[in-house]
Amino acid sequence: MPLQGNIQDFSTTQLLNLMNLSRRTGTLTIFEGLPSDELDAMKKPKTVPGKPKALVAFSKGKLVYAALAGQDSGLVAILNKAGKLNNEQTRVLKTRAENMPDKALAMRLIGARYVTQADIVNCIKQHILDVVYNLMVWTEGPFRFDDNRLPGRNSILVPIDLEPVIIEGAKRIRDEEEINKFIPSLDVSLRFPENAKDKFKGVHLEVDQWKVVSYVNPKNPLRLIMKKLNMSEMQIKKIVFVLHQAGLIEVVQPQAAPVGPTSRRAARRQKQPDKKVVLSLIDKLKSL
């Protein structure tokens, strides 16, 4: 009988520990949770498995494969995401090698010198880790582990020791808990500190960080900035947390919208970034 349950009761981290310590071989499937008519011990509707949401495979206690439903886990998509194939190469390969197994495609790409064997191994490894770290913060979902069931022979399996994955995953969970404690709501706003120009002197920010900086204005709720920049909740919270830790921005309660005829104009203005401040910062940086 396969091992099964719900990660609400037996977390992904605990499952990974079990796989590692017992050196299990097989595939873990996490499903969409659907409510049923049956009640559990707490008199709440029991959750039953729906569609598969994630697959994670293990071989002798090592992580070898991971995929999320709705996410392209093919070799071409993985290499494109890692920057090893550009968009045009990806488009051509998806058309010409649509039905080619990943192992055969890997040999073709190596032979044509698109990538090296090390590129393929490293990119697949990073893809697996990204999926698993994502799963480690899931808090609900039925699961089932099928012993000795592995992906097809044409899948590329990359063995990864579980112990460092579990340690890193636990650290990320703690970091996310700290971030959520610091920013419990998306209704907060952002502002620059009084000495913003001095603090930005010599600072090198990533593109996404600059995008958030461009919308820093006490009138802009974080929820609005997230939607404008098409970011996830945790993505924008992490960026704001890093910028705050560096002393570049401050987190404040949103300003109330004015009442009266001017409220519409104010609402339109609050959607725009504080351009004067941003342009002043950029000019200052260029002059350094």
C-alpha positions as a printed NumPy array, in Angstrom:
array([[  0.   ,   0.   ,   0.   ],
       [  1.486,   3.399,  -0.99 ],
       [  2.377,   5.998,   1.627],
       [ -0.31 ,   8.681,   1.52 ],
       [ -1.668,  11.584,   3.538],
       [ -1.861,  15.371,   3.457],
       [  1.051,  17.802,   3.737],
       [ -1.103,  19.757,   6.155],
       [ -0.369,  16.949,   8.636],
       [  2.937,  15.628,   7.27 ],
       [  4.925,  18.449,   5.662],
       [  7.01 ,  18.311,   2.504],
       [ 10.122,  18.791,   4.643],
       [  9.2  ,  15.751,   6.734],
       [  8.59 ,  13.734,   3.571],
       [ 12.014,  14.69 ,   2.222],
       [ 13.602,  13.65 ,   5.518],
       [ 11.812,  10.312,   5.294],
       [ 13.035,   9.736,   1.725],
       [ 16.57 ,  10.631,   2.735],
       [ 16.768,   8.502,   5.884],
       [ 15.012,   5.448,   4.439],
       [ 16.803,   5.737,   1.048],
       [ 13.501,   5.322,  -0.762],
       [ 13.07 ,   4.92 ,  -4.507],
       [  9.83 ,   6.049,  -6.093],
       [  7.68 ,   9.045,  -6.964],
       [  5.884,  11.469,  -4.664],
       [  2.733,  13.01 ,  -6.143],
       [  1.058,  16.024,  -4.542],
       [ -2.53 ,  16.606,  -5.629],
       [ -5.007,  19.416,  -5.714],
       [ -7.175,  19.086,  -2.606],
       [-10.92 ,  18.668,  -3.147],
       [-13.449,  18.77 ,  -0.274],
       [-15.551,  15.633,   0.212],
       [-18.799,  14.846,   2.035],
       [-16.903,  12.812,   4.635],
       [-15.856,  14.579,   7.863],
       [-12.534,  14.208,   9.655],
       [-11.955,  13.999,  13.426],
       [-12.316,  17.802,  13.681],
       [-15.722,  17.628,  11.964],
       [-14.326,  19.343,   8.888],
       [-14.795,  18.037,   5.318],
       [-12.041,  15.584,   4.401],
       [ -9.84 ,  16.556,   1.477],
       [ -9.541,  14.042,  -1.348],
       [ -7.   ,  14.01 ,  -4.201],
       [ -7.912,  15.9  ,  -7.361],
       [ -5.566,  16.604, -10.258],
       [ -1.807,  16.095,  -9.73 ],
       [ -0.043,  19.384,  -8.975],
       [  3.537,  18.183,  -8.557],
       [  5.758,  15.139,  -9.08 ],
       [  9.022,  14.485,  -7.245],
       [ 11.08 ,  11.355,  -7.903],
       [ 13.759,   9.759,  -5.723],
       [ 16.35 ,   7.056,  -6.293],
       [ 17.962,   5.417,  -3.26 ],
       [ 17.225,   8.472,  -1.15 ],
       [ 18.476,  11.005,  -3.692],
       [ 16.337,  13.592,  -5.438],
       [ 16.397,  12.913,  -9.209],
       [ 13.385,  14.631, -10.81 ],
       [ 10.738,  17.26 , -10.076],
       [  7.968,  18.91 , -12.072],
       [  4.984,  21.171, -11.467],
       [  1.684,  20.799, -13.294],
       [  1.186,  23.574, -15.824],
       [  4.914,  24.313, -15.999],
       [  6.956,  23.192, -19.008],
       [  9.587,  20.824, -17.609],
       [ 11.001,  19.823, -20.978],
       [ 14.72 ,  20.192, -21.644],
       [ 14.305,  23.044, -24.138],
       [ 12.202,  25.103, -21.713],
       [ 14.664,  24.476, -18.877],
       [ 17.648,  25.568, -20.982],
       [ 15.775,  28.645, -22.197],
       [ 14.88 ,  29.675, -18.651],
       [ 18.541,  29.308, -17.654],
       [ 19.642,  31.493, -20.574],
       [ 21.441,  28.692, -22.425],
       [ 19.052,  28.931, -25.392],
       [ 17.614,  32.189, -26.697],
       [ 13.938,  32.58 , -27.566],
       [ 14.451,  32.008, -31.289],
       [ 16.472,  28.821, -30.715],
       [ 13.779,  27.66 , -28.311],
       [ 11.016,  28.303, -30.844],
       [ 12.847,  26.395, -33.598],
       [ 13.725,  23.452, -31.35 ],
       [ 10.186,  23.142, -30.004],
       [  8.921,  22.953, -33.579],
       [ 11.533,  20.592, -35.019],
       [ 12.086,  18.386, -31.977],
       [  8.558,  18.385, -30.61 ],
       [  8.376,  14.6  , -30.214],
       [ 12.056,  13.947, -29.494],
       [ 12.788,  12.499, -26.018],
       [ 14.915,  14.677, -23.752],
       [ 17.836,  12.235, -23.717],
       [ 18.052,  12.131, -27.508],
       [ 17.604,  15.895, -27.717],
       [ 20.399,  16.418, -25.196],
       [ 22.791,  14.401, -27.36 ],
       [ 21.813,  16.463, -30.413],
       [ 22.329,  19.756, -28.606],
       [ 25.712,  18.679, -27.245],
       [ 26.775,  17.413, -30.679],
       [ 25.733,  20.689, -32.305],
       [ 27.601,  22.598, -29.571],
       [ 24.551,  24.499, -28.432],
       [ 25.366,  23.466, -24.863],
       [ 27.734,  21.211, -22.941],
       [ 26.858,  18.175, -20.862],
       [ 27.667,  20.215, -17.752],
       [ 25.214,  22.908, -18.889],
       [ 22.426,  20.36 , -19.174],
       [ 23.143,  18.738, -15.806],
       [ 23.419,  22.077, -13.988],
       [ 20.273,  23.523, -15.574],
       [ 18.185,  20.439, -14.783],
       [ 19.555,  20.384, -11.241],
       [ 18.565,  24.022, -10.726],
       [ 15.114,  23.341, -12.163],
       [ 14.602,  20.436,  -9.743],
       [ 15.744,  22.538,  -6.787],
       [ 13.466,  25.446,  -7.742],
       [ 10.471,  23.106,  -7.824],
       [ 11.312,  21.418,  -4.519],
       [ 11.987,  24.69 ,  -2.675],
       [  8.595,  25.848,  -3.926],
       [  6.933,  22.685,  -2.613],
       [  8.543,  23.066,   0.801],
       [  6.4  ,  26.122,   1.566],
       [  3.134,  24.436,   0.539],
       [  0.881,  23.901,   3.534],
       [ -1.96 ,  21.803,   2.115],
       [ -2.514,  19.057,  -0.416],
       [ -3.074,  15.293,  -0.482],
       [  0.015,  13.267,  -1.38 ],
       [  0.884,   9.709,  -2.348],
       [  4.27 ,   8.016,  -2.603],
       [  4.545,   5.101,  -5.026],
       [  7.521,   2.845,  -4.345],
       [  9.841,   2.008,  -7.249],
       [  7.924,   4.188,  -9.706],
       [ 10.246,   6.494, -11.676],
       [  9.872,   8.753, -14.731],
       [ 10.225,   7.125, -18.146],
       [ 13.574,   5.987, -19.502],
       [ 13.762,   9.013, -21.786],
       [ 13.721,  11.468, -18.87 ],
       [ 17.044,  12.862, -17.689],
       [ 17.51 ,  12.099, -13.986],
       [ 20.054,  14.136, -12.022],
       [ 20.897,  12.744,  -8.537],
       [ 20.948,  15.402,  -5.799],
       [ 21.79 ,  14.79 ,  -2.124],
       [ 18.745,  15.604,  -0.023],
       [ 20.408,  16.739,   3.19 ],
       [ 21.652,  20.142,   1.907],
       [ 18.33 ,  20.631,   0.105],
       [ 16.423,  20.123,   3.364],
       [ 18.729,  22.527,   5.228],
       [ 18.443,  25.228,   2.552],
       [ 14.683,  24.729,   2.266],
       [ 14.249,  25.113,   6.024],
       [ 16.27 ,  28.346,   5.903],
       [ 14.047,  29.687,   3.12 ],
       [ 10.935,  28.853,   5.122],
       [ 12.322,  30.782,   8.111],
       [ 13.208,  33.706,   5.839],
       [  9.69 ,  33.795,   4.383],
       [  8.18 ,  33.669,   7.868],
       [ 10.356,  36.635,   8.875],
       [  9.346,  38.554,   5.744],
       [  5.641,  37.855,   6.299],
       [  5.974,  38.975,   9.906],
       [  7.61 ,  42.222,   8.779],
       [  5.106,  42.793,   5.926],
       [  1.898,  41.056,   7.063],
       [ -0.28 ,  42.974,   4.613],
       [ -0.071,  44.34 ,   1.076],
       [ -1.937,  47.446,   2.231],
       [  1.27 ,  49.097,   3.475],
       [  3.038,  51.753,   1.402],
       [  6.651,  52.732,   0.77 ],
       [  8.603,  55.959,   1.102],
       [ 12.203,  57.094,   0.804],
       [ 14.181,  57.969,   3.939],
       [ 15.177,  61.6  ,   4.468],
       [ 18.737,  61.065,   3.229],
       [ 17.775,  58.887,   0.241],
       [ 20.384,  60.379,  -2.124],
       [ 23.232,  59.531,   0.222],
       [ 21.961,  55.996,   0.786],
       [ 21.635,  55.286,  -2.955],
       [ 25.187,  56.497,  -3.641],
       [ 27.217,  53.641,  -5.148],
       [ 24.328,  51.184,  -4.838],
       [ 23.839,  48.581,  -7.58 ],
       [ 20.296,  47.241,  -7.755],
       [ 18.759,  44.485,  -9.839],
       [ 16.202,  45.344, -12.519],
       [ 13.21 ,  44.211, -10.439],
       [ 14.467,  46.21 ,  -7.474],
       [ 14.693,  49.366,  -9.59 ],
       [ 11.151,  48.74 , -10.816],
       [  9.873,  48.702,  -7.247],
       [ 11.933,  51.806,  -6.402],
       [ 10.259,  53.651,  -9.289],
       [  6.884,  53.243,  -7.558],
       [  7.979,  54.298,  -4.082],
       [  5.346,  56.776,  -2.913],
       [  3.323,  56.782,   0.331],
       [  0.191,  57.015,  -1.804],
       [  0.91 ,  53.726,  -3.585],
       [ -0.202,  50.631,  -1.632],
       [  2.095,  47.654,  -2.06 ],
       [ -0.84 ,  45.727,  -3.522],
       [ -1.069,  48.253,  -6.371],
       [  2.684,  48.084,  -7.053],
       [  2.519,  44.275,  -7.153],
       [ -0.234,  44.388,  -9.783],
       [  1.49 ,  47.088, -11.834],
       [  4.734,  45.094, -11.951],
       [  3.002,  41.726, -12.404],
       [  4.814,  40.183,  -9.436],
       [  3.737,  37.534,  -6.955],
       [  3.049,  38.49 ,  -3.339],
       [  6.189,  36.831,  -1.988],
       [  8.327,  38.186,  -4.839],
       [  7.508,  41.811,  -4.087],
       [  7.674,  41.273,  -0.331],
       [ 11.209,  39.877,  -0.666],
       [ 12.317,  42.855,  -2.764],
       [ 10.814,  45.339,  -0.309],
       [ 12.407,  43.491,   2.62 ],
       [ 15.866,  43.618,   0.998],
       [ 15.52 ,  47.314,   0.109],
       [ 14.374,  48.094,   3.647],
       [ 17.24 ,  46.113,   5.188],
       [ 19.626,  48.182,   3.054],
       [ 18.045,  51.374,   4.39 ],
       [ 16.89 ,  52.466,   0.93 ],
       [ 13.155,  52.582,   1.651],
       [ 10.787,  52.689,   4.608],
       [  7.527,  50.786,   5.047],
       [  4.594,  52.919,   6.217],
       [  0.848,  52.722,   6.53 ],
       [ -0.915,  53.973,   3.378],
       [ -2.153,  57.538,   3.32 ],
       [ -5.912,  57.962,   3.287],
       [ -7.359,  59.185,   0.007],
       [ -8.723,  62.761,   0.15 ],
       [-12.494,  63.191,   0.316],
       [-14.267,  65.363,  -2.229],
       [-14.01 ,  66.322,  -5.904],
       [-10.231,  65.984,  -5.933],
       [-10.296,  62.315,  -4.876],
       [-10.471,  61.001,  -8.442],
       [ -7.493,  63.066,  -9.56 ],
       [ -5.587,  61.962,  -6.456],
       [ -6.44 ,  58.326,  -7.15 ],
       [ -5.03 ,  58.672, -10.652],
       [ -1.89 ,  60.349,  -9.351],
       [ -1.24 ,  57.698,  -6.698],
       [ -0.914,  55.037,  -9.363],
       [  2.117,  56.787, -10.811],
       [  5.616,  56.462,  -9.354],
       [  7.178,  59.448,  -7.6  ],
       [  9.062,  60.423, -10.746],
       [ 10.771,  63.511,  -9.318],
       [ 12.432,  61.535,  -6.571],
       [ 13.411,  58.666,  -8.882],
       [ 14.79 ,  60.964, -11.602],
       [ 16.728,  62.899,  -8.991],
       [ 18.231,  59.647,  -7.689],
       [ 19.116,  58.458, -11.189],
       [ 20.756,  61.804, -12.054],
       [ 22.726,  61.623,  -8.845],
       [ 23.901,  58.084,  -9.621],
       [ 24.923,  59.035, -13.17 ],
       [ 27.044,  61.879, -11.858],
       [ 29.053,  59.604,  -9.542]])
